[in-house]
mmCIF file with all atom_site columns, C-alpha atoms in Angstrom:
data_model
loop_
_atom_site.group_PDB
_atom_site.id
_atom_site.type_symbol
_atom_site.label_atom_id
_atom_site.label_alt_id
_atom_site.label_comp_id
_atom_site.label_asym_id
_atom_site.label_entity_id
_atom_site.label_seq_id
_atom_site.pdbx_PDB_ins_code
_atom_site.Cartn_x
_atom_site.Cartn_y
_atom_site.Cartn_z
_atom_site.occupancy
_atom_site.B_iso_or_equiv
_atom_site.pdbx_formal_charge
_atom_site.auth_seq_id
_atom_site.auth_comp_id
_atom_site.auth_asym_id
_atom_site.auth_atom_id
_atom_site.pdbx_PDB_model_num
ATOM 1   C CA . UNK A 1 1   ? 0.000   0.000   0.000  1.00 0.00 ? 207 UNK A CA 1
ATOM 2   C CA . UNK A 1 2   ? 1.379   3.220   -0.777 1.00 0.00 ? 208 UNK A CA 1
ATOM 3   C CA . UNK A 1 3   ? 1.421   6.128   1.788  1.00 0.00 ? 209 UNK A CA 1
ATOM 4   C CA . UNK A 1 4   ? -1.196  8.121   -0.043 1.00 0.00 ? 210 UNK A CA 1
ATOM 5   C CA . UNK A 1 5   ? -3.556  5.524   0.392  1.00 0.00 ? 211 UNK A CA 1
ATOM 6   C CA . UNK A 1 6   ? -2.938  5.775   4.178  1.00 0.00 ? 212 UNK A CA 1
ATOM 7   C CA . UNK A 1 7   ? -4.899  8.417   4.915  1.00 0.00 ? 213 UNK A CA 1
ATOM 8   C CA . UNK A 1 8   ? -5.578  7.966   8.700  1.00 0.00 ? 214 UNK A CA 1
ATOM 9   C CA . UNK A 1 9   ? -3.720  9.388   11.583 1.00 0.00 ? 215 UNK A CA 1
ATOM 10  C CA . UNK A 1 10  ? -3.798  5.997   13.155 1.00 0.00 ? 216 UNK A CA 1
ATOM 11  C CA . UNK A 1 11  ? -1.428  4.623   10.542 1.00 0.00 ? 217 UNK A CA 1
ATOM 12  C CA . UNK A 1 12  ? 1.291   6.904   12.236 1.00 0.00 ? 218 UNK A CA 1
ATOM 13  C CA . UNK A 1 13  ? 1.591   4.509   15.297 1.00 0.00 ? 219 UNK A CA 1
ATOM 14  C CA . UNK A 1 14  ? 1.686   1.342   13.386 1.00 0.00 ? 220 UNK A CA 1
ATOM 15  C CA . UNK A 1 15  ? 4.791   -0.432  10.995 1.00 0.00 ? 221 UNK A CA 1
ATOM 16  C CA . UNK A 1 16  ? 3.366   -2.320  8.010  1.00 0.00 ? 222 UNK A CA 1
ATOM 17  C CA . UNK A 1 17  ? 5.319   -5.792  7.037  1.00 0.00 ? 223 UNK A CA 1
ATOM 18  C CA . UNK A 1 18  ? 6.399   -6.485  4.290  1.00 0.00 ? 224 UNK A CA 1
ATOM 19  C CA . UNK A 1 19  ? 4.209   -9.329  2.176  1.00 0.00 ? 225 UNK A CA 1
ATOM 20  C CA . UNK A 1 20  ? 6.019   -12.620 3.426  1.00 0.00 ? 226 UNK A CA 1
ATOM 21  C CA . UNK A 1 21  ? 5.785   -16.044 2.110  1.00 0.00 ? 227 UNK A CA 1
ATOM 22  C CA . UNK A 1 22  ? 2.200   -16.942 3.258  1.00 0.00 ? 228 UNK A CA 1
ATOM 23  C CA . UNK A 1 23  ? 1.168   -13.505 1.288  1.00 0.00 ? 229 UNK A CA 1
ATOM 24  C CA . UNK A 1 24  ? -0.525  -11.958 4.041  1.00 0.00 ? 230 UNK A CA 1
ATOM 25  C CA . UNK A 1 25  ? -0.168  -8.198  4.986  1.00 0.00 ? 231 UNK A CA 1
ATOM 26  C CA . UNK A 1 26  ? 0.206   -7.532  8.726  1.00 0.00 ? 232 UNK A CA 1
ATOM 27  C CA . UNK A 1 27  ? 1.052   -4.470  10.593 1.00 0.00 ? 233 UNK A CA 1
ATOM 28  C CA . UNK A 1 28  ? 2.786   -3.990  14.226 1.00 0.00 ? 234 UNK A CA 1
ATOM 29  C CA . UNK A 1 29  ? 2.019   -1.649  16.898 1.00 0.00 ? 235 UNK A CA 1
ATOM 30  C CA . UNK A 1 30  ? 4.824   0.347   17.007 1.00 0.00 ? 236 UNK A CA 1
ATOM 31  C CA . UNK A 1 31  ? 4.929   0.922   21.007 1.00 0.00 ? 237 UNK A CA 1
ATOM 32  C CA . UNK A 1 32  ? 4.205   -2.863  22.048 1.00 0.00 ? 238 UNK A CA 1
ATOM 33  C CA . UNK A 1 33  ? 4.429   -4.768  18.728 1.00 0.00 ? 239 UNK A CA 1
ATOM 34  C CA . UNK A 1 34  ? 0.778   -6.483  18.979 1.00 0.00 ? 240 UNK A CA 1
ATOM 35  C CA . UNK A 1 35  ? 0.691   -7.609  15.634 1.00 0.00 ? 241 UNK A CA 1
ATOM 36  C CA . UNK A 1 36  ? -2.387  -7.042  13.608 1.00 0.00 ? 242 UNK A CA 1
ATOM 37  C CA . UNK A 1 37  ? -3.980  -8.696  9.434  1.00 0.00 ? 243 UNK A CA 1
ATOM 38  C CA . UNK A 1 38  ? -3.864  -5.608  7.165  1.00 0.00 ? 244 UNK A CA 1
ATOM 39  C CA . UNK A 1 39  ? -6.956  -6.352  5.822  1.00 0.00 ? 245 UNK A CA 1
ATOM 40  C CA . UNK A 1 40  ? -9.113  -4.035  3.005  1.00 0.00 ? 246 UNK A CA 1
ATOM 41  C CA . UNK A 1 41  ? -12.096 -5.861  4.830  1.00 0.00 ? 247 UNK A CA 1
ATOM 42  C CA . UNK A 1 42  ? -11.170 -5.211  8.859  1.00 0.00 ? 248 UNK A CA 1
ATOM 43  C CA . UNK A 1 43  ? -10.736 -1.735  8.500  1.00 0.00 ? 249 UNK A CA 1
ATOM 44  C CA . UNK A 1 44  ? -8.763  0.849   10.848 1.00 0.00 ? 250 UNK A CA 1
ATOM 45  C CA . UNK A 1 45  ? -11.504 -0.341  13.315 1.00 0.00 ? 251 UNK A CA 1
ATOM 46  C CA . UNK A 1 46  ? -8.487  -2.699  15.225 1.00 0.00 ? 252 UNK A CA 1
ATOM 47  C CA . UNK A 1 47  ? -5.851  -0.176  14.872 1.00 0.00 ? 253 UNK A CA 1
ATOM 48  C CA . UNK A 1 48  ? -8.132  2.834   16.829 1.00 0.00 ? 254 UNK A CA 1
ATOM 49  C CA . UNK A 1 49  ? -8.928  -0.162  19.083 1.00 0.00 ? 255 UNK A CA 1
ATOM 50  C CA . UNK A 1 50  ? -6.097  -1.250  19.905 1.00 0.00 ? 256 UNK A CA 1
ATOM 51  C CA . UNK A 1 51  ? -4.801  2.303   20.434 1.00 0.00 ? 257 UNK A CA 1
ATOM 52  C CA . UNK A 1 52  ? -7.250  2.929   23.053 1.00 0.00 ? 258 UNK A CA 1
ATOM 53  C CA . UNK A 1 53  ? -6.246  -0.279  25.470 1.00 0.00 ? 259 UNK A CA 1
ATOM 54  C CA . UNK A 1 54  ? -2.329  -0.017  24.319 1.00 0.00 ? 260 UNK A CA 1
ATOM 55  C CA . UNK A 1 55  ? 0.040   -0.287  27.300 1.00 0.00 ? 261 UNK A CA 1
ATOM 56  C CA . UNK A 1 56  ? 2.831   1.516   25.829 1.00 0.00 ? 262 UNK A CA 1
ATOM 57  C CA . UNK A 1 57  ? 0.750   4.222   24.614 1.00 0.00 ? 263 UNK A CA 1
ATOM 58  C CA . UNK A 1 58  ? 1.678   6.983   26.689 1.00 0.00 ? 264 UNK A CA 1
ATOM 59  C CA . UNK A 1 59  ? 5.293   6.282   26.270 1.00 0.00 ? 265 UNK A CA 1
ATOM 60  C CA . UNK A 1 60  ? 6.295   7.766   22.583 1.00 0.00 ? 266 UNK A CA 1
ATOM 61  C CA . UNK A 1 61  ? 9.453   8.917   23.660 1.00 0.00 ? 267 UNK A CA 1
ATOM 62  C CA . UNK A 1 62  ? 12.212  9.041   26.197 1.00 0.00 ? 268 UNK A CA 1
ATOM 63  C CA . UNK A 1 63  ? 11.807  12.982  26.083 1.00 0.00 ? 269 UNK A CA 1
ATOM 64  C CA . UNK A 1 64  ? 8.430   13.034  28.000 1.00 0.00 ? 270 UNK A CA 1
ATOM 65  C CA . UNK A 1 65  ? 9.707   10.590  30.662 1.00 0.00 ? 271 UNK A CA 1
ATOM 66  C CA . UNK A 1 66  ? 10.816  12.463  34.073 1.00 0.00 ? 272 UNK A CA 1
ATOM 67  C CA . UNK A 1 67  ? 13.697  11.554  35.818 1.00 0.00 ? 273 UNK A CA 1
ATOM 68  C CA . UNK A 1 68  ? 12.832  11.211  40.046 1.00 0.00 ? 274 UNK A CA 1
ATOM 69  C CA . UNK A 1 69  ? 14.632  10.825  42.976 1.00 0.00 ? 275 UNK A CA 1
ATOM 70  C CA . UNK A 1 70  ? 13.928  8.931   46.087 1.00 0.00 ? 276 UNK A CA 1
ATOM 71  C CA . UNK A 1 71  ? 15.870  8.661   49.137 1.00 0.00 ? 277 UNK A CA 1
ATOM 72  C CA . UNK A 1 72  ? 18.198  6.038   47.797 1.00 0.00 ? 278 UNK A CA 1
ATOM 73  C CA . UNK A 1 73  ? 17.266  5.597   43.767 1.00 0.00 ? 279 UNK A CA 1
ATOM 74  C CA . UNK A 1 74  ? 16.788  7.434   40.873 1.00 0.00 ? 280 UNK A CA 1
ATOM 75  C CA . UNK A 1 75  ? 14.168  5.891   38.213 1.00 0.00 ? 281 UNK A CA 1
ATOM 76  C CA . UNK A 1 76  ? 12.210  7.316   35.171 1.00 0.00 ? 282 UNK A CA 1
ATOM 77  C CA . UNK A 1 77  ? 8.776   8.367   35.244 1.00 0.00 ? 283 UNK A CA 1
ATOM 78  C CA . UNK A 1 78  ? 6.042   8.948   32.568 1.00 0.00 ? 284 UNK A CA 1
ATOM 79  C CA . UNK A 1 79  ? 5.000   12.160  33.970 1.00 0.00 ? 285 UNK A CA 1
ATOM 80  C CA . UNK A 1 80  ? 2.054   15.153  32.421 1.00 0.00 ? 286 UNK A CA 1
ATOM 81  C CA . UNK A 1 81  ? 3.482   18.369  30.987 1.00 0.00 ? 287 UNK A CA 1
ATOM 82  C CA . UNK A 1 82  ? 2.216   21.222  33.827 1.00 0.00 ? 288 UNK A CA 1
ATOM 83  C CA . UNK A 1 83  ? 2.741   24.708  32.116 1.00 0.00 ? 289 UNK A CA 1
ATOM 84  C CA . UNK A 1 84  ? 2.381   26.137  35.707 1.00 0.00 ? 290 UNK A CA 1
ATOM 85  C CA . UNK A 1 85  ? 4.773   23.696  37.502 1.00 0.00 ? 291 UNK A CA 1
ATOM 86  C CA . UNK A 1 86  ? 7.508   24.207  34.342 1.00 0.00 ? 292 UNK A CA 1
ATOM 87  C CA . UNK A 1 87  ? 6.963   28.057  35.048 1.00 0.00 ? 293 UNK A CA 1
ATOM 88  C CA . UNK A 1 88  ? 7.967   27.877  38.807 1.00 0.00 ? 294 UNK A CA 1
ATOM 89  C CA . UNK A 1 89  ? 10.217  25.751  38.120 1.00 0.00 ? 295 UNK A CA 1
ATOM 90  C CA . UNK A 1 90  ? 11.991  28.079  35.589 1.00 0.00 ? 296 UNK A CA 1
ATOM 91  C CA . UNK A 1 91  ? 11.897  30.871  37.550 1.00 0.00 ? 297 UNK A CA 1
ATOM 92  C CA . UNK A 1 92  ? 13.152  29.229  40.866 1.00 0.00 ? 298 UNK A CA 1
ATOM 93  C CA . UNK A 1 93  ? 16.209  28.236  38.371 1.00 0.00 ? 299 UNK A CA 1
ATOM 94  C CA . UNK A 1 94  ? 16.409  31.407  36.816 1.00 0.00 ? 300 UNK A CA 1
ATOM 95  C CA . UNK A 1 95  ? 16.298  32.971  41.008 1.00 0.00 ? 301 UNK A CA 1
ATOM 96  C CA . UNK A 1 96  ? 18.606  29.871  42.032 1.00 0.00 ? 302 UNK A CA 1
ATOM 97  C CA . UNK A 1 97  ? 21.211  30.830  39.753 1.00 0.00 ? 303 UNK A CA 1
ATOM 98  C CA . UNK A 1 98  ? 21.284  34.379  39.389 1.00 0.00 ? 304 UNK A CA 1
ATOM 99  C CA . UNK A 1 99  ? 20.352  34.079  35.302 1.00 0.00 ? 305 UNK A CA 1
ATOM 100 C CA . UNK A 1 100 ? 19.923  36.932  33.539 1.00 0.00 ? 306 UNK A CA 1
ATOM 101 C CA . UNK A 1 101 ? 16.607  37.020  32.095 1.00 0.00 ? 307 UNK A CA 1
#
């Protein structure tokens, strides 16, 4: 199938095989690698599906993961973007470290 023919957002979080020997298109989710039929007939009804109970989902990248500290241990984190948090936080650093701003 050629990209134009992809038209769904969906698509974006999936890799399509290539045809194998048994002549059967598949596609893998590209955060847990469930492995799906690419099928004319089944749709994008199993990728949005699938998308919705995915376990990896909210991990797309090692940039939104947060580094934390405990008392002894340091682990990563998937953690929510908080404008107001990242402002105070800039601005204590800015304070902290006498930045010109």
């Amino acid at each position: 199938q050629s990209s134009e023919t992809l038209k769904s957002k969906v698509w974006s979080f999936f890799e399509i095989f290539p045809i194998g020997p048994d002549k059967v298109l598949k596609y893998a989710c590209k955060k847990c690698g469930q492995q799906y039929l690419a099928s004319s007939k089944y749709g994008i009804g199993n990728m949005t599906c699938h998308l919705k109970v995915c376990k990896r989902k909210d991990t797309s990248d090692v940039g939104q993961m947060f580094i934390q500290q405990d008392k002894d241990s340091m682990s990563l984190s998937i953690g929510r973007y908080d404008p107001e948090k990242f402002c105070e936080l800039l601005i204590s650093t800015i304070i902290m470290h006498d930045l010109p701003f």
